[in-house]
PDB file of C-alpha atoms in Angstrom:
ATOM      1  CA  UNK A   1     137.379 100.140 -11.171  1.00 43.00           C
ATOM      2  CA  UNK A   2     137.320 101.887 -14.530  1.00 47.00           C
ATOM      3  CA  UNK A   3     138.997  98.962 -16.283  1.00 42.00           C
ATOM      4  CA  UNK A   4     136.581  96.494 -14.680  1.00 46.00           C
ATOM      5  CA  UNK A   5     133.624  98.666 -15.654  1.00 50.00           C
ATOM      6  CA  UNK A   6     134.807  98.881 -19.257  1.00 49.00           C
ATOM      7  CA  UNK A   7     135.341  95.124 -19.511  1.00 47.00           C
ATOM      8  CA  UNK A   8     131.917  94.393 -17.988  1.00 55.00           C
ATOM      9  CA  UNK A   9     130.221  96.870 -20.288  1.00 58.00           C
ATOM     10  CA  UNK A  10     131.845  95.182 -23.282  1.00 66.00           C
ATOM     11  CA  UNK A  11     130.808  91.703 -22.082  1.00 73.00           C
ATOM     12  CA  UNK A  12     127.278  92.831 -21.284  1.00 83.00           C
ATOM     13  CA  UNK A  13     127.033  94.763 -24.558  1.00 86.00           C
ATOM     14  CA  UNK A  14     127.520  91.584 -26.593  1.00 84.00           C
ATOM     15  CA  UNK A  15     125.040  89.713 -24.405  1.00 84.00           C
ATOM     16  CA  UNK A  16     122.539  92.566 -24.698  1.00 88.00           C
ATOM     17  CA  UNK A  17     122.720  92.606 -28.506  1.00 89.00           C
ATOM     18  CA  UNK A  18     121.848  88.895 -28.566  1.00 86.00           C
ATOM     19  CA  UNK A  19     119.188  89.247 -25.888  1.00 85.00           C
ATOM     20  CA  UNK A  20     117.357  92.257 -27.360  1.00 89.00           C
ATOM     21  CA  UNK A  21     117.204  90.720 -30.841  1.00 88.00           C
ATOM     22  CA  UNK A  22     114.391  88.446 -29.621  1.00 82.00           C
ATOM     23  CA  UNK A  23     112.284  91.170 -27.993  1.00 83.00           C
ATOM     24  CA  UNK A  24     109.027  91.612 -29.882  1.00 81.00           C
ATOM     25  CA  UNK A  25     107.169  93.909 -27.445  1.00 80.00           C
ATOM     26  CA  UNK A  26     108.055  97.469 -28.529  1.00 84.00           C
ATOM     27  CA  UNK A  27     107.365  99.068 -25.123  1.00 84.00           C
ATOM     28  CA  UNK A  28     109.488  96.516 -23.311  1.00 85.00           C
ATOM     29  CA  UNK A  29     112.226  96.769 -25.938  1.00 89.00           C
ATOM     30  CA  UNK A  30     112.364 100.555 -25.528  1.00 91.00           C
ATOM     31  CA  UNK A  31     112.591 100.253 -21.727  1.00 91.00           C
ATOM     32  CA  UNK A  32     115.354  97.653 -22.019  1.00 91.00           C
ATOM     33  CA  UNK A  33     117.330  99.839 -24.431  1.00 94.00           C
ATOM     34  CA  UNK A  34     117.015 102.891 -22.145  1.00 95.00           C
ATOM     35  CA  UNK A  35     118.087 100.848 -19.131  1.00 94.00           C
ATOM     36  CA  UNK A  36     121.103  99.419 -20.931  1.00 94.00           C
ATOM     37  CA  UNK A  37     122.085 102.871 -22.186  1.00 94.00           C
ATOM     38  CA  UNK A  38     121.949 104.079 -18.575  1.00 94.00           C
ATOM     39  CA  UNK A  39     124.214 101.210 -17.517  1.00 91.00           C
ATOM     40  CA  UNK A  40     126.649 101.873 -20.377  1.00 90.00           C
ATOM     41  CA  UNK A  41     126.860 105.553 -19.377  1.00 90.00           C
ATOM     42  CA  UNK A  42     127.104 105.016 -15.604  1.00 88.00           C
ATOM     43  CA  UNK A  43     128.472 101.513 -15.006  1.00 87.00           C
ATOM     44  CA  UNK A  44     128.300  99.829 -11.620  1.00 87.00           C
ATOM     45  CA  UNK A  45     128.083 101.912  -8.451  1.00 88.00           C
ATOM     46  CA  UNK A  46     131.295 102.731  -6.598  1.00 85.00           C
ATOM     47  CA  UNK A  47     132.027 103.950  -3.060  1.00 86.00           C
ATOM     48  CA  UNK A  48     131.956 107.466  -4.559  1.00 85.00           C
ATOM     49  CA  UNK A  49     128.158 107.125  -4.869  1.00 82.00           C
ATOM     50  CA  UNK A  50     126.456 108.141  -1.617  1.00 85.00           C
ATOM     51  CA  UNK A  51     124.257 105.029  -1.396  1.00 87.00           C
ATOM     52  CA  UNK A  52     127.290 102.797  -1.941  1.00 87.00           C
ATOM     53  CA  UNK A  53     129.926 104.650   0.100  1.00 89.00           C
ATOM     54  CA  UNK A  54     130.387 101.710   2.479  1.00 92.00           C
ATOM     55  CA  UNK A  55     130.127  98.977  -0.145  1.00 88.00           C
ATOM     56  CA  UNK A  56     132.916  98.055  -2.513  1.00 84.00           C
ATOM     57  CA  UNK A  57     131.327  96.067  -5.334  1.00 83.00           C
ATOM     58  CA  UNK A  58     134.636  95.519  -7.162  1.00 80.00           C
ATOM     59  CA  UNK A  59     135.044  91.884  -5.959  1.00 75.00           C
ATOM     60  CA  UNK A  60     131.558  91.061  -7.226  1.00 72.00           C
ATOM     61  CA  UNK A  61     131.754  92.803 -10.601  1.00 73.00           C
ATOM     62  CA  UNK A  62     135.243  91.465 -11.326  1.00 69.00           C
ATOM     63  CA  UNK A  63     133.840  87.916 -11.670  1.00 66.00           C
ATOM     64  CA  UNK A  64     133.231  86.716 -15.197  1.00 65.00           C
ATOM     65  CA  UNK A  65     129.447  86.595 -15.424  1.00 66.00           C
ATOM     66  CA  UNK A  66     127.418  86.078 -18.533  1.00 67.00           C
ATOM     67  CA  UNK A  67     123.714  86.539 -19.020  1.00 70.00           C
ATOM     68  CA  UNK A  68     121.693  83.348 -19.010  1.00 63.00           C
ATOM     69  CA  UNK A  69     120.179  82.468 -22.346  1.00 57.00           C
ATOM     70  CA  UNK A  70     116.826  81.900 -20.660  1.00 53.00           C
ATOM     71  CA  UNK A  71     113.449  82.976 -21.927  1.00 48.00           C
ATOM     72  CA  UNK A  72     112.922  86.576 -22.959  1.00 45.00           C
ATOM     73  CA  UNK A  73     109.404  86.822 -21.533  1.00 44.00           C
ATOM     74  CA  UNK A  74     106.644  89.057 -22.791  1.00 40.00           C
ATOM     75  CA  UNK A  75     103.023  89.579 -21.914  1.00 40.00           C
ATOM     76  CA  UNK A  76     101.765  87.518 -24.868  1.00 37.00           C
ATOM     77  CA  UNK A  77     103.925  84.529 -24.040  1.00 38.00           C
ATOM     78  CA  UNK A  78     103.574  84.290 -20.269  1.00 42.00           C
ATOM     79  CA  UNK A  79     100.481  86.216 -19.211  1.00 40.00           C
ATOM     80  CA  UNK A  80      97.775  85.234 -21.648  1.00 42.00           C
ATOM     81  CA  UNK A  81      94.488  86.969 -21.048  1.00 47.00           C
ATOM     82  CA  UNK A  82      96.125  89.875 -19.238  1.00 53.00           C
ATOM     83  CA  UNK A  83      95.861  93.318 -20.725  1.00 60.00           C
ATOM     84  CA  UNK A  84      99.186  94.387 -22.240  1.00 69.00           C
ATOM     85  CA  UNK A  85      98.639  97.901 -20.872  1.00 75.00           C
ATOM     86  CA  UNK A  86      98.595  96.557 -17.303  1.00 74.00           C
ATOM     87  CA  UNK A  87     101.744  94.538 -17.951  1.00 74.00           C
ATOM     88  CA  UNK A  88     103.606  97.497 -19.467  1.00 77.00           C
ATOM     89  CA  UNK A  89     102.503  99.893 -16.720  1.00 80.00           C
ATOM     90  CA  UNK A  90     103.889  97.533 -14.072  1.00 79.00           C
ATOM     91  CA  UNK A  91     107.221  97.230 -15.876  1.00 81.00           C
ATOM     92  CA  UNK A  92     107.444 100.981 -16.544  1.00 83.00           C
ATOM     93  CA  UNK A  93     107.146 101.644 -12.800  1.00 85.00           C
ATOM     94  CA  UNK A  94     110.530  99.974 -12.164  1.00 85.00           C
ATOM     95  CA  UNK A  95     113.204 102.637 -11.510  1.00 90.00           C
ATOM     96  CA  UNK A  96     116.222 101.386 -13.440  1.00 91.00           C
ATOM     97  CA  UNK A  97     118.091 104.690 -12.884  1.00 93.00           C
ATOM     98  CA  UNK A  98     118.876 103.950  -9.222  1.00 91.00           C
ATOM     99  CA  UNK A  99     122.241 102.382 -10.124  1.00 90.00           C
ATOM    100  CA  UNK A 100     124.018 100.092 -12.586  1.00 89.00           C
ATOM    101  CA  UNK A 101     122.618  96.950 -10.959  1.00 88.00           C
ATOM    102  CA  UNK A 102     119.017  98.088 -11.357  1.00 90.00           C
ATOM    103  CA  UNK A 103     119.739  99.175 -14.934  1.00 92.00           C
ATOM    104  CA  UNK A 104     121.081  95.707 -15.817  1.00 89.00           C
ATOM    105  CA  UNK A 105     118.136  94.162 -14.026  1.00 86.00           C
ATOM    106  CA  UNK A 106     115.711  96.051 -16.285  1.00 90.00           C
ATOM    107  CA  UNK A 107     117.758  95.507 -19.445  1.00 91.00           C
ATOM    108  CA  UNK A 108     117.967  91.724 -19.018  1.00 87.00           C
ATOM    109  CA  UNK A 109     114.892  91.130 -16.853  1.00 83.00           C
ATOM    110  CA  UNK A 110     112.672  88.148 -17.463  1.00 78.00           C
ATOM    111  CA  UNK A 111     109.191  89.465 -16.708  1.00 77.00           C
ATOM    112  CA  UNK A 112     106.147  87.450 -15.762  1.00 73.00           C
ATOM    113  CA  UNK A 113     102.878  88.894 -14.583  1.00 73.00           C
ATOM    114  CA  UNK A 114     100.933  86.450 -12.451  1.00 73.00           C
ATOM    115  CA  UNK A 115      97.401  87.532 -11.715  1.00 74.00           C
ATOM    116  CA  UNK A 116      95.287  85.449  -9.377  1.00 76.00           C
ATOM    117  CA  UNK A 117      91.560  86.245  -9.380  1.00 79.00           C
ATOM    118  CA  UNK A 118      89.756  86.963  -6.100  1.00 82.00           C
ATOM    119  CA  UNK A 119      88.208  84.014  -4.342  1.00 87.00           C
ATOM    120  CA  UNK A 120      90.771  81.657  -5.909  1.00 84.00           C
ATOM    121  CA  UNK A 121      91.698  78.715  -3.750  1.00 86.00           C
ATOM    122  CA  UNK A 122      94.649  76.476  -4.508  1.00 82.00           C
ATOM    123  CA  UNK A 123      95.417  73.082  -2.986  1.00 88.00           C
ATOM    124  CA  UNK A 124      99.188  73.460  -3.156  1.00 87.00           C
ATOM    125  CA  UNK A 125     101.460  76.485  -2.824  1.00 85.00           C
ATOM    126  CA  UNK A 126     102.430  78.280  -6.017  1.00 78.00           C
ATOM    127  CA  UNK A 127     106.084  77.549  -6.659  1.00 79.00           C
ATOM    128  CA  UNK A 128     108.293  79.781  -8.780  1.00 76.00           C
ATOM    129  CA  UNK A 129     111.649  78.241  -9.619  1.00 75.00           C
ATOM    130  CA  UNK A 130     114.646  80.256 -10.817  1.00 73.00           C
ATOM    131  CA  UNK A 131     117.645  78.473 -12.260  1.00 72.00           C
ATOM    132  CA  UNK A 132     120.679  79.540 -14.257  1.00 70.00           C
ATOM    133  CA  UNK A 133     123.668  77.815 -15.743  1.00 70.00           C
ATOM    134  CA  UNK A 134     126.888  77.974 -13.720  1.00 71.00           C
ATOM    135  CA  UNK A 135     128.454  81.414 -14.014  1.00 66.00           C
ATOM    136  CA  UNK A 136     125.314  82.941 -15.534  1.00 69.00           C
ATOM    137  CA  UNK A 137     123.267  85.831 -14.188  1.00 68.00           C
ATOM    138  CA  UNK A 138     119.470  85.816 -14.330  1.00 70.00           C
ATOM    139  CA  UNK A 139     117.106  88.728 -13.678  1.00 70.00           C
ATOM    140  CA  UNK A 140     113.590  87.437 -12.907  1.00 67.00           C
ATOM    141  CA  UNK A 141     110.675  89.770 -12.103  1.00 64.00           C
ATOM    142  CA  UNK A 142     107.277  88.659 -10.893  1.00 55.00           C
TER     143      UNK A 142
END
């Protein structure tokens, strides 16, 4: 598992450098950097971790995944009219230190805050579509 973890960290490190270069929100950038540092220090969970003692993630993490080059969302781009403080407080509440998966999820997460005012009525359901290229991982948060 150590070799796999090292290889994944190297692959994700290159992806993270490219991904974080486009992050303009300083609060979100800081959270992403902390989350990725946690992942780099701890890697993926193993059966030695109490919560994962019955789950061997080695077959999953040994696949060659890359991070999708999708949008790197921020409050200004995707939640116009919503207070940036509200957006950042929601993101900050996410506990990326639970394990390596949650850390990667925070580091590469694509965040969108959808706020629907009271008394709003819509004719059709709201549809949120997630898509990634073959072999790519995406980390959406709504």
